[in-house]
Amino acid sequence: MTVLGIDTATPGLGVALAGPDGLIAETTIHIGLQHSQTLLPAVEWLLETVGSNTREIDGVAVTIGPGSFTAVRIGLATAKGICVAGGIPLACVSTLAASAARHAWLSFPVVPMLDAKRREVYVGLYDVSTGEPVAVEPDTVVSPHDWLENHTREALFCGDGALAYRDLITEKLGAKAHFAPPWVPLASAGVVAVLGRQKMLRGEIVEPDAATPVYLRRPQAVLP
Amino acid sequence: MIVLGIESSCDETAAAVFDTESGLRSNVIASQAEHIPFGGVVPEMASRAHTERIVPVVRQALTDAGVTLDEIRALAVTAGPGLIGSLLVGVSFAKGVAFIRRLPLVPVHHMEAHVFASRIEHPDLAPPFLALVVSGGHTQLIWVPKWGTYRVLGTTRDDAVGEAFDKVAKILGIGYPGGPLIDRLARDGNADWVKFPKAFIKGDPFAFSFSGLKTAVLMAVEKTPENELELRKADLAASFQKAAVGALVQTTLRAARKMRARRVVLGGGVASNSALRREMEAACARIGIEVTRPSPIFCTDNAAMTACAGAFWFERGRRAGYNFNPNPRLPLDAFGNE
């Protein structure tokens, strides 16, 4: 079973293919939010490069948020189209869980942070000590200042929110704060493809009809 | 040749199946009622609703048409203009379907689709004609010398006419969307109760402007004694509608004379307005011009018109690649003329 992984939730675009032996191929492109133009050309290139084609895709795994609303929808709507028209299963993975999973086996928690604008971050707290990302707290959206008031343990910070608020995090946590190296990409399509494939094998499949992003924020709208 | 059309430019999630031999096979429109309390379309809410409804709507369109994707030869999708977040849901979904099924993807301009809407029920409709496309987002006079070739003669300088209906309905406190509500209320009103001004733009004979009219309604409401206002709402609605429709009809006739048009084709949500239909038909009849107008279900945003225009362009080779991106301000000639 070959699974196509898609991550469009961050300013990084990620596409990947995973099979029985794990990751087959992964591409990450960090050129800002141009996912609508780059997503399917990247998938097409990836398939061609590994000598495969669309008929060999047996399922799609996609990041479901949190992240840029529009960007998450580009990935999810594309995945819905592929799954409905291809008659193949869909699996959804939290953007933050996928980001944390890149640091498997770490003995202290991983804190994926995405810049949510408006001086807030999408943030999660994940235990990865067993090799799999396990959410210690639910993903949330909060000001980094408030989050750091309540979290003082040693942790590894990753994501563009961790970069944006690095000074604040260092100021609050000092040597207890570690940061993911710059070669760890924002997009996590490889993780998504592998985790999504595992989910499918466990039967954790989402109906494309009902699949909806994890926004964590209500739309900005004011009743008259 | 069977085309699946997908439309998500504003607050309607729509899909339709159009057959170039037998005509329209299905037409599914999911309107988003969640905007009503806000008195207007909330873009982020629209994008969210499209994401949730796109799959059920497309499935329904296929079921209603009695076809499967195996019989679909091409996908037509609205490329713009519209709300970017909304457009992206329809386009991304369509691209996913096209990609996995190796189907050609045909981008369609939303205004062009409103012009094609009349062709669904009138397959023999033949240019040249003058099209007036009027909706909550658009007010355009388009000269169509042949199918697939467009020349925009006039557009609005400020509010779209449907937007003016919405804003006046808000001023009168009668709800949203304003078009059908004002149309209904105006039937019981005296259209000559207030003489509202019709704006014409100097040096641009085919341009429209509705923002001054909206302000004039607001001033008339403020001048009306509070205890009389409830009684006068129908008169205010009728007077406003007369001025708005009058501006549309007069400018359309001026353009029709200039272009020596023999036919006017209406499109867009406001084309359902009973006063516009009546006045346009009467005025055109006086000078021997015929009027073609789609049924109301093809006036509102729908994918039948997208699929109909898409079928036309599919046969002429218009295609979009997987790198294709919708454009919220897409010009009418973006994909070239026929």
Coordinates of C-alpha atoms in Angstrom, one line a residue:
Chain A
M1 CA 0.0 0.0 0.0
T2 CA 1.5 3.3 -1.1
V3 CA 0.2 6.5 0.6
L4 CA 0.6 10.0 -0.7
G5 CA 1.3 12.5 2.2
I6 CA 0.4 16.1 1.8
D7 CA 1.3 19.0 4.2
T8 CA 0.2 22.5 3.2
A9 CA -0.5 23.8 6.6
T10 CA 2.6 25.9 7.0
P11 CA 4.6 28.2 4.7
G12 CA 6.4 25.1 3.7
L13 CA 4.9 22.8 1.1
G14 CA 5.5 19.0 1.6
V15 CA 4.6 16.0 -0.4
A16 CA 5.8 12.5 0.2
L17 CA 5.2 8.8 -0.7
A18 CA 5.3 6.0 1.9
G19 CA 5.2 2.3 1.4
P20 CA 5.6 -0.9 3.5
D21 CA 9.3 -0.1 4.2
G22 CA 8.6 3.5 5.3
L23 CA 9.3 6.7 3.4
I24 CA 9.9 6.3 -0.4
A25 CA 10.3 9.9 -1.3
E26 CA 9.7 13.4 0.1
T27 CA 9.9 16.9 -1.2
T28 CA 9.8 20.1 0.7
I29 CA 9.6 23.5 -0.8
H30 CA 10.0 26.6 1.4
I31 CA 9.0 29.5 -0.9
G32 CA 6.0 30.8 1.1
L33 CA 2.3 30.3 0.6
Q34 CA 2.1 29.2 -3.0
H35 CA 0.7 25.8 -2.3
S36 CA -2.2 26.1 -4.8
Q37 CA 0.3 26.3 -7.7
T38 CA 3.0 24.0 -6.4
L39 CA 1.2 21.1 -4.7
L40 CA 0.1 18.9 -7.6
P41 CA 3.1 19.7 -9.9
A42 CA 5.3 18.5 -6.9
V43 CA 3.2 15.3 -6.5
E44 CA 3.5 14.7 -10.3
W45 CA 7.2 15.2 -10.2
L46 CA 7.6 12.9 -7.2
L47 CA 5.6 10.1 -8.8
E48 CA 7.6 10.4 -12.1
T49 CA 10.9 10.5 -10.3
V50 CA 10.2 7.3 -8.3
G51 CA 8.9 5.6 -11.5
S52 CA 5.3 5.5 -10.3
N53 CA 2.0 7.0 -11.4
T54 CA -1.4 8.0 -10.0
R55 CA -2.8 4.4 -10.3
E56 CA -0.3 3.3 -7.7
I57 CA -1.6 5.7 -5.0
D58 CA -3.6 3.6 -2.5
G59 CA -4.5 6.4 0.0
V60 CA -3.9 10.0 0.9
A61 CA -2.8 11.4 4.3
V62 CA -3.1 15.1 4.8
T63 CA -2.4 17.5 7.6
I64 CA -5.7 18.8 8.9
G65 CA -4.4 21.8 10.9
P66 CA -3.9 23.8 12.8
G67 CA -2.2 26.2 10.4
S68 CA -3.1 28.9 7.8
F69 CA -6.8 28.3 7.2
T70 CA -6.6 28.8 3.4
A71 CA -3.5 26.7 3.1
V72 CA -4.9 23.8 5.1
R73 CA -8.0 23.9 2.9
I74 CA -5.9 23.7 -0.3
G75 CA -4.4 20.5 1.0
L76 CA -7.6 19.0 2.3
A77 CA -9.8 20.0 -0.7
T78 CA -7.2 18.5 -3.1
A79 CA -7.0 15.3 -0.9
K80 CA -10.8 15.1 -1.0
G81 CA -10.8 15.3 -4.8
I82 CA -8.2 12.6 -5.1
C83 CA -9.9 10.3 -2.6
V84 CA -13.4 10.7 -3.9
A85 CA -12.5 10.4 -7.5
G86 CA -9.9 7.7 -7.0
G87 CA -12.0 5.7 -4.6
I88 CA -9.2 5.5 -2.1
P89 CA -9.1 6.2 1.7
L90 CA -8.2 9.5 3.4
A91 CA -6.4 9.8 6.8
C92 CA -5.9 13.1 8.6
V93 CA -3.0 14.0 10.9
S94 CA -2.5 17.0 13.2
T95 CA 0.0 19.5 11.8
L96 CA 1.6 19.8 15.2
A97 CA 1.7 16.0 15.9
A98 CA 3.5 15.5 12.5
S99 CA 5.9 18.3 13.4
A100 CA 6.7 16.8 16.8
A101 CA 7.1 13.3 15.3
R102 CA 10.3 14.4 13.5
H103 CA 12.0 14.4 16.9
A104 CA 11.0 10.8 18.0
W105 CA 12.7 9.2 21.1
L106 CA 13.6 12.5 22.7
S107 CA 13.4 12.1 26.5
F108 CA 11.8 15.6 27.0
P109 CA 8.7 17.0 25.4
V110 CA 8.5 18.6 21.9
V111 CA 6.7 21.9 21.5
P112 CA 5.7 22.5 17.9
M113 CA 4.7 26.2 17.5
L114 CA 3.3 27.7 14.4
D115 CA 3.0 31.4 13.9
A116 CA -0.8 32.1 14.0
K117 CA -0.4 35.9 13.5
R118 CA -2.2 38.4 15.8
R119 CA 0.6 37.8 18.3
E120 CA -0.5 34.2 18.9
V121 CA 0.8 30.7 18.1
Y122 CA -0.7 27.3 17.4
V123 CA 1.0 25.2 20.0
G124 CA 1.0 21.6 21.2
L125 CA 2.9 19.6 23.8
Y126 CA 4.0 16.2 22.7
D127 CA 5.7 13.3 24.5
V128 CA 7.8 11.5 21.8
S129 CA 9.8 9.3 24.2
T130 CA 8.1 6.1 22.9
G131 CA 8.9 7.0 19.3
E132 CA 5.4 8.1 18.5
P133 CA 4.0 11.6 19.1
V134 CA 1.5 11.5 22.0
A135 CA -0.3 14.7 22.8
V136 CA 0.2 15.6 26.5
E137 CA -2.2 18.6 26.1
P138 CA -4.7 19.3 23.3
D139 CA -3.4 21.6 20.5
T140 CA -4.4 25.2 21.2
V141 CA -4.0 28.8 20.0
V142 CA -2.6 31.2 22.6
S143 CA -0.2 34.1 23.0
P144 CA 3.4 32.7 23.4
H145 CA 3.8 34.8 26.5
D146 CA 0.8 33.2 28.2
W147 CA 1.8 29.8 27.2
L148 CA 5.3 30.2 28.6
E149 CA 3.8 31.5 31.9
N150 CA 2.4 28.0 32.4
H151 CA 5.1 25.8 30.9
T152 CA 8.5 25.9 32.5
R153 CA 9.9 22.4 31.8
E154 CA 12.7 21.6 29.5
A155 CA 11.5 21.2 25.9
L156 CA 12.5 21.2 22.2
F157 CA 10.8 23.9 20.3
C158 CA 10.1 23.6 16.5
G159 CA 8.2 25.3 13.8
D160 CA 8.0 28.9 12.5
G161 CA 6.4 30.1 15.7
A162 CA 9.5 28.9 17.7
L163 CA 11.7 30.8 15.3
A164 CA 9.5 34.0 15.5
Y165 CA 9.4 33.9 19.3
R166 CA 12.9 32.4 20.0
D167 CA 14.1 35.4 22.0
L168 CA 11.0 35.3 24.3
I169 CA 11.3 31.5 24.8
T170 CA 15.0 31.8 25.6
E171 CA 14.3 34.7 28.0
K172 CA 11.7 32.6 29.9
L173 CA 13.4 29.2 29.8
G174 CA 17.1 29.8 29.5
A175 CA 19.1 26.6 29.0
K176 CA 15.9 24.5 29.3
A177 CA 14.8 25.7 25.8
H178 CA 16.2 23.8 22.8
F179 CA 15.4 24.6 19.2
A180 CA 15.1 22.3 16.2
P181 CA 18.0 22.8 13.8
P182 CA 17.3 24.7 10.6
W183 CA 17.5 21.7 8.4
V184 CA 14.3 20.3 10.0
P185 CA 11.7 21.4 7.5
L186 CA 8.4 23.1 8.5
A187 CA 6.4 20.8 6.4
S188 CA 6.2 17.2 7.5
A189 CA 4.8 15.3 4.6
G190 CA 7.1 12.4 5.1
V191 CA 5.9 11.9 8.7
V192 CA 2.3 12.5 7.5
A193 CA 2.6 9.8 4.8
V194 CA 4.0 7.2 7.2
L195 CA 1.7 8.1 10.2
G196 CA -1.3 8.3 7.8
R197 CA -0.4 4.9 6.4
Q198 CA -0.3 3.4 9.9
K199 CA -3.7 5.0 10.6
M200 CA -5.2 3.5 7.5
L201 CA -3.8 0.0 8.4
R202 CA -5.5 0.4 11.8
G203 CA -8.7 1.4 10.1
E204 CA -8.6 5.1 11.2
I205 CA -10.0 6.4 8.0
V206 CA -11.9 9.7 7.6
E207 CA -14.9 10.0 5.2
P208 CA -13.9 12.7 2.7
D209 CA -17.5 14.0 2.7
A210 CA -17.3 15.2 6.3
A211 CA -13.5 15.8 6.8
T212 CA -13.1 19.3 8.2
P213 CA -9.9 21.2 9.2
V214 CA -8.9 21.8 12.8
Y215 CA -9.1 25.6 12.9
L216 CA -8.9 26.3 16.7
R217 CA -10.2 29.8 15.9
R218 CA -13.6 31.0 14.9
P219 CA -14.0 33.1 11.8
Q220 CA -13.6 36.8 12.4
A221 CA -17.1 38.0 12.0
V222 CA -19.2 40.5 13.9
L223 CA -22.9 40.3 14.3
P224 CA -24.6 43.6 13.3
Chain B
M1 CA -19.7 14.8 -24.3
I2 CA -20.3 15.1 -20.6
V3 CA -18.8 17.9 -18.4
L4 CA -18.9 18.2 -14.6
G5 CA -19.0 21.8 -13.5
I6 CA -17.9 23.1 -10.1
E7 CA -18.7 26.6 -8.8
S8 CA -17.6 28.1 -5.5
S9 CA -16.8 31.7 -6.2
C10 CA -18.9 33.2 -3.4
D11 CA -21.5 31.7 -1.0
E12 CA -23.0 28.9 -3.1
T13 CA -21.4 25.5 -3.3
A14 CA -22.6 24.1 -6.7
A15 CA -22.0 21.2 -9.0
A16 CA -23.7 20.3 -12.3
V17 CA -23.5 17.8 -15.1
F18 CA -23.9 19.1 -18.6
D19 CA -24.1 17.0 -21.7
T20 CA -23.4 18.7 -25.1
E21 CA -25.9 16.3 -26.7
S22 CA -28.8 16.2 -24.3
G23 CA -28.2 19.4 -22.3
L24 CA -28.3 19.8 -18.6
R25 CA -28.4 16.5 -16.6
S26 CA -28.2 17.9 -13.0
N27 CA -27.8 21.1 -11.1
V28 CA -27.1 21.1 -7.4
I29 CA -26.7 24.3 -5.4
A30 CA -26.1 24.4 -1.6
S31 CA -26.7 28.0 -0.5
Q32 CA -25.0 29.0 2.8
A33 CA -27.6 30.2 5.2
E34 CA -25.0 30.9 7.9
H35 CA -24.3 34.4 6.4
I36 CA -27.9 35.6 7.0
P37 CA -27.4 36.8 10.6
F38 CA -24.4 38.8 9.5
G39 CA -26.2 40.7 6.8
G40 CA -23.6 39.8 4.2
V41 CA -21.2 37.1 3.1
V42 CA -18.4 36.5 5.7
P43 CA -15.5 35.2 3.5
E44 CA -13.9 32.9 6.0
M45 CA -17.3 31.3 6.8
A46 CA -17.9 30.8 3.1
S47 CA -14.6 29.0 2.7
R48 CA -15.3 26.7 5.6
A49 CA -18.8 25.9 4.3
H50 CA -17.4 25.1 0.8
T51 CA -14.9 22.7 2.3
E52 CA -17.6 20.8 4.2
R53 CA -20.1 20.7 1.3
I54 CA -18.1 20.2 -1.8
V55 CA -18.0 16.4 -1.7
P56 CA -21.8 15.9 -0.9
V57 CA -22.7 18.4 -3.6
V58 CA -20.6 16.8 -6.3
R59 CA -21.8 13.3 -5.3
Q60 CA -25.4 14.6 -5.6
A61 CA -24.8 16.1 -9.0
L62 CA -23.5 12.8 -10.3
T63 CA -26.3 10.8 -8.8
D64 CA -29.0 13.2 -10.1
A65 CA -27.5 13.0 -13.6
G66 CA -27.4 9.2 -13.4
V67 CA -23.7 9.2 -14.3
T68 CA -20.4 8.1 -12.7
L69 CA -17.0 9.8 -13.0
D70 CA -16.2 7.2 -15.7
E71 CA -18.5 9.0 -18.1
I72 CA -17.2 12.5 -17.4
R73 CA -14.9 13.8 -20.1
A74 CA -13.8 17.1 -18.6
L75 CA -14.1 19.2 -15.4
A76 CA -15.1 22.9 -15.6
V77 CA -14.3 25.0 -12.6
T78 CA -14.8 28.7 -11.8
A79 CA -11.4 30.4 -12.0
G80 CA -12.6 33.8 -10.8
P81 CA -13.5 36.5 -10.1
G82 CA -14.8 35.9 -6.6
L83 CA -13.6 35.4 -3.0
I84 CA -10.1 33.8 -3.2
G85 CA -10.7 31.5 -0.2
S86 CA -13.9 30.2 -1.7
L87 CA -12.5 29.9 -5.2
L88 CA -9.5 27.9 -3.9
V89 CA -11.8 25.2 -2.4
G90 CA -13.5 24.5 -5.7
V91 CA -10.4 24.7 -7.8
S92 CA -8.3 22.5 -5.4
F93 CA -11.0 19.9 -5.3
A94 CA -11.4 19.9 -9.1
K95 CA -7.6 19.7 -9.5
G96 CA -7.5 16.7 -7.2
V97 CA -10.3 14.9 -9.2
A98 CA -8.7 15.9 -12.6
F99 CA -5.3 14.6 -11.3
I100 CA -6.3 11.2 -10.2
R101 CA -8.7 10.6 -13.1
R102 CA -6.4 12.1 -15.7
L103 CA -9.2 14.4 -16.8
P104 CA -8.8 17.7 -18.6
L105 CA -9.5 20.8 -16.4
V106 CA -11.2 23.7 -18.1
P107 CA -11.1 27.1 -16.2
V108 CA -14.2 29.2 -16.6
H109 CA -14.6 33.0 -16.0
H110 CA -17.6 33.6 -13.6
M111 CA -19.0 36.5 -15.7
E112 CA -18.7 34.4 -18.9
A113 CA -20.6 31.7 -17.1
H114 CA -23.5 34.1 -16.3
V115 CA -23.6 34.9 -20.0
F116 CA -23.7 31.2 -20.9
A117 CA -26.5 30.7 -18.4
S118 CA -29.1 31.7 -21.0
R119 CA -27.7 29.1 -23.4
I120 CA -28.8 26.3 -21.1
E121 CA -32.5 26.8 -21.8
H122 CA -32.0 28.5 -25.2
P123 CA -29.4 26.3 -27.0
D124 CA -30.1 28.2 -30.2
L125 CA -29.4 31.6 -28.7
A126 CA -26.9 33.3 -31.1
P127 CA -24.7 36.3 -30.8
P128 CA -24.3 39.2 -31.5
F129 CA -26.0 40.4 -28.3
L130 CA -25.6 42.7 -25.4
A131 CA -25.3 41.0 -22.0
L132 CA -26.2 42.7 -18.7
V133 CA -24.7 40.7 -15.8
V134 CA -26.0 41.9 -12.5
S135 CA -25.4 40.4 -9.0
G136 CA -24.3 41.0 -5.5
G137 CA -20.7 41.3 -6.7
H138 CA -20.9 42.5 -10.3
T139 CA -22.7 45.0 -12.6
Q140 CA -21.4 44.6 -16.2
L141 CA -22.5 45.4 -19.7
I142 CA -20.7 43.1 -22.0
W143 CA -20.9 43.1 -25.8
V144 CA -20.8 39.6 -27.2
P145 CA -20.1 39.6 -31.0
K146 CA -19.8 35.8 -30.9
W147 CA -19.7 33.1 -28.2
G148 CA -16.4 33.2 -26.4
T149 CA -15.6 36.8 -27.3
Y150 CA -16.4 39.6 -24.9
R151 CA -16.0 43.4 -24.8
V152 CA -16.8 45.0 -21.4
L153 CA -18.6 48.2 -22.3
G154 CA -19.5 49.4 -18.8
T155 CA -19.1 48.4 -15.2
T156 CA -19.9 49.9 -11.8
R157 CA -17.8 52.6 -10.3
D158 CA -18.6 51.7 -6.7
D159 CA -21.2 49.2 -5.4
A160 CA -22.6 46.4 -7.5
V161 CA -26.4 46.7 -7.9
G162 CA -27.1 43.6 -5.8
E163 CA -24.9 45.1 -3.1
A164 CA -27.0 48.2 -3.2
F165 CA -30.1 46.1 -2.7
D166 CA -28.5 44.4 0.3
K167 CA -27.4 47.7 1.8
V168 CA -30.8 49.3 1.3
A169 CA -32.5 46.2 2.9
K170 CA -30.2 46.7 5.9
I171 CA -31.1 50.4 6.1
L172 CA -34.8 49.5 6.0
G173 CA -34.2 46.7 8.6
I174 CA -35.9 44.0 6.5
G175 CA -33.1 41.4 6.5
Y176 CA -30.7 39.7 4.1
P177 CA -30.3 39.0 1.2
G178 CA -31.9 42.2 0.1
G179 CA -32.8 41.4 -3.5
P180 CA -35.8 39.2 -3.1
L181 CA -37.0 41.0 0.1
I182 CA -37.0 44.4 -1.6
D183 CA -38.6 42.9 -4.7
R184 CA -41.5 41.5 -2.6
L185 CA -41.9 44.6 -0.4
A186 CA -41.9 46.9 -3.3
R187 CA -45.0 45.3 -4.8
D188 CA -47.1 47.0 -2.1
G189 CA -45.3 50.3 -2.4
N190 CA -45.6 53.6 -4.3
A191 CA -42.6 53.7 -6.6
D192 CA -43.0 57.5 -7.0
W193 CA -43.1 58.3 -3.3
V194 CA -39.5 59.5 -3.4
K195 CA -37.8 60.5 -6.6
F196 CA -34.3 59.1 -6.1
P197 CA -31.5 60.2 -8.4
K198 CA -30.1 58.0 -11.1
A199 CA -26.3 58.4 -11.3
F200 CA -24.7 58.7 -14.7
I201 CA -21.0 59.1 -15.1
K202 CA -19.9 62.0 -17.3
G203 CA -17.7 60.8 -20.2
D204 CA -18.4 57.2 -19.5
P205 CA -21.9 56.6 -20.9
F206 CA -22.1 52.9 -20.0
A207 CA -20.8 53.1 -16.4
F208 CA -23.0 52.5 -13.3
S209 CA -22.9 54.0 -9.8
F210 CA -25.1 52.9 -7.0
S211 CA -23.4 54.2 -3.9
G212 CA -25.1 57.7 -4.1
L213 CA -28.5 56.1 -4.5
K214 CA -27.9 54.0 -1.3
T215 CA -26.9 57.2 0.6
A216 CA -30.1 59.0 -0.8
V217 CA -32.2 56.1 0.6
L218 CA -30.5 56.5 4.0
M219 CA -31.2 60.2 4.0
A220 CA -34.8 59.6 3.1
V221 CA -35.2 57.1 5.9
E222 CA -33.7 59.7 8.3
K223 CA -36.1 62.3 7.2
T224 CA -39.1 60.0 7.6
P225 CA -40.8 60.5 11.0
E226 CA -40.2 57.4 13.2
N227 CA -43.9 56.6 13.7
E228 CA -44.4 56.7 9.9
L229 CA -41.3 54.6 8.9
E230 CA -43.0 51.2 9.2
L231 CA -45.8 52.3 6.9
R232 CA -43.4 53.9 4.4
K233 CA -40.9 51.0 4.1
A234 CA -42.8 49.6 1.0
D235 CA -42.8 53.0 -0.6
L236 CA -39.1 53.5 0.1
A237 CA -38.3 50.0 -1.3
A238 CA -40.4 50.6 -4.4
S239 CA -38.8 54.1 -5.0
F240 CA -35.3 52.7 -4.6
Q241 CA -36.0 49.8 -6.9
K242 CA -37.4 52.0 -9.5
A243 CA -34.3 54.2 -9.5
A244 CA -31.9 51.2 -9.5
V245 CA -33.8 49.4 -12.2
G246 CA -34.2 52.6 -14.2
A247 CA -30.4 53.2 -14.2
L248 CA -29.8 49.6 -15.4
V249 CA -32.5 49.8 -18.2
Q250 CA -31.5 53.3 -19.5
T251 CA -27.8 52.5 -19.6
T252 CA -28.4 49.1 -21.3
L253 CA -30.6 50.8 -23.9
R254 CA -28.0 53.4 -24.6
A255 CA -25.4 50.7 -25.1
A256 CA -27.8 48.6 -27.2
R257 CA -28.4 51.6 -29.5
K258 CA -24.7 52.3 -29.8
M259 CA -23.9 48.7 -30.7
R260 CA -27.1 48.3 -32.8
A261 CA -27.9 45.3 -30.7
R262 CA -31.0 43.3 -31.6
R263 CA -31.0 41.3 -28.4
V264 CA -30.3 41.8 -24.7
V265 CA -29.3 38.8 -22.5
L266 CA -29.7 39.1 -18.7
G267 CA -27.7 37.2 -16.2
G268 CA -26.8 37.1 -12.5
G269 CA -28.9 37.0 -9.3
V270 CA -30.5 40.5 -9.9
A271 CA -31.8 39.3 -13.2
S272 CA -34.4 37.5 -11.1
N273 CA -35.8 40.9 -10.0
S274 CA -39.3 41.2 -11.2
A275 CA -39.2 44.9 -11.8
L276 CA -35.9 44.6 -13.8
R277 CA -37.4 41.9 -16.0
R278 CA -40.6 43.9 -16.6
E279 CA -39.0 47.2 -17.3
M280 CA -36.2 45.8 -19.5
E281 CA -38.7 43.8 -21.6
A282 CA -41.1 46.8 -21.9
A283 CA -38.3 49.2 -22.8
C284 CA -36.7 46.8 -25.3
A285 CA -40.0 45.9 -26.9
R286 CA -40.6 49.6 -27.7
I287 CA -37.5 49.7 -29.9
G288 CA -37.7 46.2 -31.3
I289 CA -35.0 44.5 -29.2
E290 CA -35.6 41.0 -27.8
V291 CA -34.7 40.1 -24.2
T292 CA -33.5 36.6 -23.2
R293 CA -33.3 35.8 -19.5
P294 CA -32.6 32.6 -17.7
S295 CA -34.9 31.0 -15.2
P296 CA -34.2 32.2 -11.6
I297 CA -32.3 28.9 -10.8
F298 CA -29.8 29.8 -13.5
C299 CA -29.6 33.5 -12.5
T300 CA -28.2 32.8 -9.0
D301 CA -24.7 31.4 -8.8
N302 CA -24.8 27.8 -10.2
A303 CA -22.5 25.3 -11.8
A304 CA -24.8 24.5 -14.7
M305 CA -23.6 27.7 -16.4
T306 CA -20.0 26.8 -15.5
A307 CA -20.4 23.4 -17.1
C308 CA -22.1 24.9 -20.1
A309 CA -19.3 27.4 -20.7
G310 CA -16.7 24.7 -19.9
A311 CA -18.1 22.4 -22.5
F312 CA -17.8 25.2 -25.1
W313 CA -14.2 25.9 -24.2
F314 CA -13.3 22.2 -23.8
E315 CA -14.1 21.7 -27.5
R316 CA -11.9 24.7 -28.3
G317 CA -8.9 23.4 -26.3
R318 CA -8.9 25.7 -23.3
R319 CA -7.0 23.8 -20.5
A320 CA -5.5 24.6 -17.1
G321 CA -2.4 22.8 -15.7
Y322 CA -2.0 21.6 -12.2
N323 CA -0.1 24.8 -11.4
F324 CA -3.3 26.8 -12.2
N325 CA -4.3 29.3 -9.5
P326 CA -7.7 31.0 -9.2
N327 CA -7.7 34.8 -9.5
P328 CA -10.1 36.9 -7.4
R329 CA -9.9 39.8 -9.9
L330 CA -9.7 37.6 -13.1
P331 CA -10.2 39.8 -16.2
L332 CA -12.8 38.6 -18.7
D333 CA -10.2 38.1 -21.4
A334 CA -7.7 36.2 -19.2
F335 CA -7.9 33.0 -21.2
G336 CA -8.1 34.8 -24.6
N337 CA -11.1 35.2 -26.8
E338 CA -12.5 32.8 -29.3

